mmCIF file of C-alpha atoms in Angstrom:
data_model
loop_
_atom_site.group_PDB
_atom_site.id
_atom_site.type_symbol
_atom_site.label_atom_id
_atom_site.label_comp_id
_atom_site.label_asym_id
_atom_site.label_seq_id
_atom_site.Cartn_x
_atom_site.Cartn_y
_atom_site.Cartn_z
ATOM 1 C CA MET H 10 2.562 15.213 -6.948
ATOM 2 C CA ARG H 11 4.768 12.160 -6.430
ATOM 3 C CA LEU H 12 5.757 13.310 -2.944
ATOM 4 C CA GLU H 13 2.146 14.081 -2.047
ATOM 5 C CA ARG H 14 1.107 10.550 -3.001
ATOM 6 C CA LEU H 15 3.855 9.026 -0.858
ATOM 7 C CA LEU H 16 3.135 11.177 2.189
ATOM 8 C CA SER H 17 -0.610 10.662 1.946
ATOM 9 C CA ALA H 18 -0.221 6.898 1.530
ATOM 10 C CA ARG H 19 1.697 6.662 4.798
ATOM 11 C CA GLY H 20 -0.961 8.616 6.660
ATOM 12 C CA ASP H 21 0.351 12.191 6.629
ATOM 13 C CA GLU H 22 -1.956 15.142 6.083
ATOM 14 C CA VAL H 23 -0.669 16.889 2.980
ATOM 15 C CA ALA H 24 -1.430 20.223 1.329
ATOM 16 C CA GLY H 25 -0.124 21.332 -2.048
ATOM 17 C CA ILE H 26 0.073 24.880 -3.371
ATOM 18 C CA ILE H 27 -1.297 25.476 -6.872
ATOM 19 C CA ARG H 28 -2.257 28.606 -8.751
ATOM 20 C CA ASN H 29 -4.362 26.902 -11.398
ATOM 21 C CA PRO H 30 -7.640 25.749 -9.816
ATOM 22 C CA GLU H 31 -8.025 23.150 -12.559
ATOM 23 C CA GLN H 32 -5.211 21.180 -10.900
ATOM 24 C CA GLY H 33 -7.212 20.795 -7.689
ATOM 25 C CA ASP H 34 -8.720 17.425 -8.606
ATOM 26 C CA ASP H 35 -5.280 16.035 -9.442
ATOM 27 C CA LEU H 36 -4.043 16.964 -5.972
ATOM 28 C CA ARG H 37 -7.097 15.475 -4.292
ATOM 29 C CA ALA H 38 -6.550 12.271 -6.246
ATOM 30 C CA ALA H 39 -2.998 12.209 -4.888
ATOM 31 C CA GLY H 40 -4.367 12.566 -1.364
ATOM 32 C CA ALA H 41 -3.454 16.221 -0.891
ATOM 33 C CA GLU H 42 -5.558 19.244 -0.045
ATOM 34 C CA PRO H 43 -5.157 21.895 -2.769
ATOM 35 C CA VAL H 44 -4.232 25.415 -1.637
ATOM 36 C CA LEU H 45 -4.882 28.076 -4.266
ATOM 37 C CA LEU H 46 -2.023 30.567 -4.023
ATOM 38 C CA ASP H 47 0.334 32.368 -6.408
ATOM 39 C CA LEU H 48 3.797 32.587 -4.848
ATOM 40 C CA GLU H 49 4.809 35.251 -7.374
ATOM 41 C CA SER H 50 2.228 37.711 -6.042
ATOM 42 C CA ALA H 51 1.191 36.478 -2.574
ATOM 43 C CA LEU H 52 1.961 38.455 0.570
ATOM 44 C CA LEU H 53 4.143 37.025 3.315
ATOM 45 C CA GLU H 54 1.295 36.939 5.831
ATOM 46 C CA GLU H 55 -0.921 35.115 3.348
ATOM 47 C CA VAL H 56 1.621 32.350 2.746
ATOM 48 C CA ALA H 57 2.436 32.078 6.452
ATOM 49 C CA ALA H 58 -1.247 31.624 7.263
ATOM 50 C CA HIS H 59 -1.370 28.533 5.038
ATOM 51 C CA LEU H 60 1.727 27.111 6.756
ATOM 52 C CA GLN H 61 0.374 27.485 10.285
ATOM 53 C CA GLY H 62 0.450 24.188 12.141
ATOM 54 C CA ALA H 63 2.535 22.333 9.536
ATOM 55 C CA ASP H 64 5.284 19.976 10.683
ATOM 56 C CA ALA H 65 7.344 20.567 7.544
ATOM 57 C CA ALA H 66 7.394 22.612 4.354
ATOM 58 C CA VAL H 67 8.845 21.505 1.013
ATOM 59 C CA PHE H 68 9.659 24.001 -1.734
ATOM 60 C CA ALA H 69 9.535 22.224 -5.085
ATOM 61 C CA ALA H 70 8.174 24.973 -7.341
ATOM 62 C CA GLY H 71 9.946 26.161 -10.461
ATOM 63 C CA ALA H 72 9.332 28.472 -13.363
ATOM 64 C CA GLY H 73 9.704 25.463 -15.644
ATOM 65 C CA PRO H 74 11.039 24.984 -19.156
ATOM 66 C CA GLY H 75 10.165 27.678 -21.642
ATOM 67 C CA SER H 76 10.178 30.467 -19.066
ATOM 68 C CA GLY H 77 12.585 33.361 -19.401
ATOM 69 C CA ALA H 78 15.235 34.741 -17.090
ATOM 70 C CA ALA H 79 12.786 37.119 -15.407
ATOM 71 C CA ARG H 80 10.617 34.257 -14.157
ATOM 72 C CA LYS H 81 13.655 32.315 -13.002
ATOM 73 C CA ASP H 82 14.166 35.238 -10.651
ATOM 74 C CA THR H 83 10.547 35.622 -9.523
ATOM 75 C CA VAL H 84 9.884 31.895 -9.010
ATOM 76 C CA ASP H 85 13.132 29.994 -8.525
ATOM 77 C CA ARG H 86 14.597 32.720 -6.314
ATOM 78 C CA GLY H 87 11.783 35.007 -5.190
ATOM 79 C CA ALA H 88 9.138 32.394 -4.423
ATOM 80 C CA ALA H 89 11.659 30.225 -2.566
ATOM 81 C CA VAL H 90 12.708 33.175 -0.406
ATOM 82 C CA LEU H 91 9.083 34.087 0.266
ATOM 83 C CA PHE H 92 8.241 30.501 1.211
ATOM 84 C CA ALA H 93 11.207 30.363 3.596
ATOM 85 C CA ASP H 94 10.216 33.671 5.208
ATOM 86 C CA ALA H 95 6.657 32.371 5.566
ATOM 87 C CA ALA H 96 7.903 29.195 7.233
ATOM 88 C CA VAL H 97 9.883 31.290 9.706
ATOM 89 C CA ARG H 98 6.832 33.458 10.368
ATOM 90 C CA ALA H 99 4.639 30.356 10.890
ATOM 91 C CA ARG H 100 7.313 28.693 13.053
ATOM 92 C CA VAL H 101 7.652 25.702 10.736
ATOM 93 C CA ARG H 102 11.228 24.609 11.394
ATOM 94 C CA ARG H 103 11.640 21.643 9.035
ATOM 95 C CA PHE H 104 12.201 23.066 5.561
ATOM 96 C CA LEU H 105 13.232 21.166 2.446
ATOM 97 C CA VAL H 106 14.229 22.660 -0.879
ATOM 98 C CA VAL H 107 14.398 20.968 -4.268
ATOM 99 C CA SER H 108 17.271 22.903 -5.803
ATOM 100 C CA ALA H 109 19.428 22.043 -8.810
ATOM 101 C CA MET H 110 22.842 20.566 -9.338
ATOM 102 C CA GLY H 111 25.199 23.417 -10.173
ATOM 103 C CA ALA H 112 23.147 26.067 -8.360
ATOM 104 C CA ASP H 113 25.493 28.937 -7.531
ATOM 105 C CA PRO H 114 24.783 32.647 -6.940
ATOM 106 C CA ALA H 115 28.104 33.426 -8.644
ATOM 107 C CA HIS H 116 27.409 31.270 -11.723
ATOM 108 C CA GLN H 117 28.532 33.028 -14.892
ATOM 109 C CA GLY H 118 26.760 33.213 -18.240
ATOM 110 C CA ASP H 119 24.005 34.996 -20.125
ATOM 111 C CA GLU H 120 21.750 32.102 -21.148
ATOM 112 C CA VAL H 121 18.408 31.406 -19.449
ATOM 113 C CA PHE H 122 19.832 28.264 -17.833
ATOM 114 C CA ASP H 123 22.654 30.365 -16.380
ATOM 115 C CA ALA H 124 20.047 32.693 -14.868
ATOM 116 C CA TYR H 125 18.262 29.636 -13.485
ATOM 117 C CA LEU H 126 21.384 28.332 -11.744
ATOM 118 C CA ARG H 127 22.068 31.790 -10.280
ATOM 119 C CA ALA H 128 18.465 32.127 -9.071
ATOM 120 C CA LYS H 129 18.555 28.691 -7.437
ATOM 121 C CA GLY H 130 21.931 29.480 -5.905
ATOM 122 C CA GLU H 131 20.732 32.804 -4.498
ATOM 123 C CA ALA H 132 17.665 31.132 -2.988
ATOM 124 C CA ASP H 133 19.771 28.381 -1.434
ATOM 125 C CA ALA H 134 22.211 30.907 0.002
ATOM 126 C CA TYR H 135 19.353 32.876 1.561
ATOM 127 C CA ILE H 136 17.746 29.796 3.091
ATOM 128 C CA THR H 137 21.006 28.538 4.593
ATOM 129 C CA ARG H 138 21.253 31.804 6.540
ATOM 130 C CA GLN H 139 17.883 31.274 8.270
ATOM 131 C CA GLU H 140 18.693 30.122 11.785
ATOM 132 C CA ALA H 141 14.993 29.542 12.515
ATOM 133 C CA LEU H 142 14.838 26.790 9.861
ATOM 134 C CA ASP H 143 16.091 23.224 10.034
ATOM 135 C CA TRP H 144 16.758 23.254 6.315
ATOM 136 C CA THR H 145 17.962 20.553 3.949
ATOM 137 C CA ILE H 146 18.748 21.438 0.340
ATOM 138 C CA LEU H 147 18.482 18.638 -2.211
ATOM 139 C CA ARG H 148 20.148 19.097 -5.601
ATOM 140 C CA PRO H 149 19.096 16.329 -7.997
ATOM 141 C CA GLY H 150 20.780 15.670 -11.296
ATOM 142 C CA ALA H 151 18.881 15.655 -14.577
ATOM 143 C CA LEU H 152 15.287 14.593 -13.896
ATOM 144 C CA THR H 153 13.711 11.785 -15.893
ATOM 145 C CA ASP H 154 10.243 10.244 -16.039
ATOM 146 C CA ASP H 155 11.634 6.710 -15.874
ATOM 147 C CA PRO H 156 10.160 4.449 -13.178
ATOM 148 C CA GLY H 157 11.938 4.820 -9.871
ATOM 149 C CA THR H 158 14.419 2.151 -8.809
ATOM 150 C CA GLY H 159 14.732 3.068 -5.130
ATOM 151 C CA LEU H 160 18.504 3.057 -5.591
ATOM 152 C CA VAL H 161 20.407 6.337 -5.374
ATOM 153 C CA ARG H 162 23.688 8.052 -4.735
ATOM 154 C CA MET H 163 23.401 10.999 -2.350
ATOM 155 C CA GLU H 164 26.421 12.917 -1.123
ATOM 156 C CA ALA H 165 27.671 16.476 -0.788
ATOM 157 C CA ARG H 166 29.154 15.978 -4.264
ATOM 158 C CA THR H 167 28.088 13.159 -6.544
ATOM 159 C CA GLY H 168 29.179 14.385 -9.942
ATOM 160 C CA ARG H 169 26.809 14.664 -12.876
ATOM 161 C CA GLY H 170 24.078 12.146 -13.485
ATOM 162 C CA SER H 171 20.343 11.668 -13.856
ATOM 163 C CA ILE H 172 17.587 10.424 -11.569
ATOM 164 C CA PRO H 173 13.892 9.551 -11.956
ATOM 165 C CA ARG H 174 11.449 11.971 -10.373
ATOM 166 C CA ASP H 175 9.968 9.006 -8.496
ATOM 167 C CA ASP H 176 13.245 8.501 -6.644
ATOM 168 C CA VAL H 177 13.559 12.213 -5.830
ATOM 169 C CA ALA H 178 10.110 12.058 -4.212
ATOM 170 C CA THR H 179 11.062 8.945 -2.236
ATOM 171 C CA VAL H 180 14.187 10.691 -0.931
ATOM 172 C CA LEU H 181 12.193 13.790 0.033
ATOM 173 C CA ALA H 182 9.692 11.666 1.951
ATOM 174 C CA GLU H 183 12.559 10.145 3.943
ATOM 175 C CA LEU H 184 14.279 13.488 4.499
ATOM 176 C CA VAL H 185 11.118 15.080 5.910
ATOM 177 C CA ASP H 186 11.340 12.617 8.793
ATOM 178 C CA THR H 187 15.114 12.812 9.222
ATOM 179 C CA PRO H 188 15.893 16.064 11.047
ATOM 180 C CA ALA H 189 19.504 14.914 11.463
ATOM 181 C CA THR H 190 19.989 15.974 7.834
ATOM 182 C CA ALA H 191 19.281 19.606 8.752
ATOM 183 C CA GLY H 192 22.037 21.932 7.616
ATOM 184 C CA LEU H 193 23.091 19.710 4.705
ATOM 185 C CA THR H 194 23.192 20.479 0.991
ATOM 186 C CA LEU H 195 23.070 17.174 -0.868
ATOM 187 C CA GLU H 196 23.449 16.159 -4.494
ATOM 188 C CA LEU H 197 21.367 13.230 -5.720
ATOM 189 C CA ILE H 198 21.639 10.929 -8.724
ATOM 190 C CA SER H 199 20.759 7.327 -9.470
ATOM 191 C CA GLY H 200 23.067 4.846 -7.821
ATOM 192 C CA SER H 201 23.237 1.505 -6.026
ATOM 193 C CA THR H 202 22.208 2.411 -2.456
ATOM 194 C CA PRO H 203 18.641 1.958 -1.192
ATOM 195 C CA VAL H 204 17.051 5.321 -0.342
ATOM 196 C CA SER H 205 16.620 4.587 3.372
ATOM 197 C CA VAL H 206 20.269 3.536 3.663
ATOM 198 C CA ALA H 207 21.456 6.611 1.752
ATOM 199 C CA VAL H 208 19.466 8.948 4.007
ATOM 200 C CA LYS H 209 20.744 7.255 7.180
ATOM 201 C CA SER H 210 24.286 7.518 5.836
ATOM 202 C CA VAL H 211 24.189 11.274 5.224
ATOM 203 C CA ALA H 212 22.412 11.720 8.578
ATOM 204 C CA GLY H 213 25.365 10.073 10.288
ATOM 205 C CA ASN H 214 23.508 6.949 11.437
#
């Protein structure tokens, strides 16, 4: 929702995927066109049809707190893989993923959070193998609802930390328009660098 507001405010045409039609008005209020679709059950062709003509696709879905290990697999891994395949099918090259710090397909442990980190890691690994995508994987630290500061630390490895959701959205909005960050997996926490400067830095500018 935060990203949709930012993109819409700068004049982009934005669509957001929801599976609960009651959320449609919230998306419209944010300036986005709601697309009713369940990524846990949708067919590849169906998702690809909605992506036709898009300049970029951002995967930010998650099973969410309270969900079990099975849904970590179907959403955090399965839906991300499906969305990537759909982007390839629709020839949408620019592809951003909101992953998680610590995501690793080889992560050990039997807790639900361990399953989550494995699922995210498996999805990331799959997406990085897609030569038809100009992908960037963003791995924020612990997300907070604090107001954004516009100041971040973004590197291949930042170490643990937290970051407001507002600032994650601001970074994503910059990354969408920075194809030089394609092929990078980046960790993100609060810091002292303005977002635009941080993005230019990792892009090599």
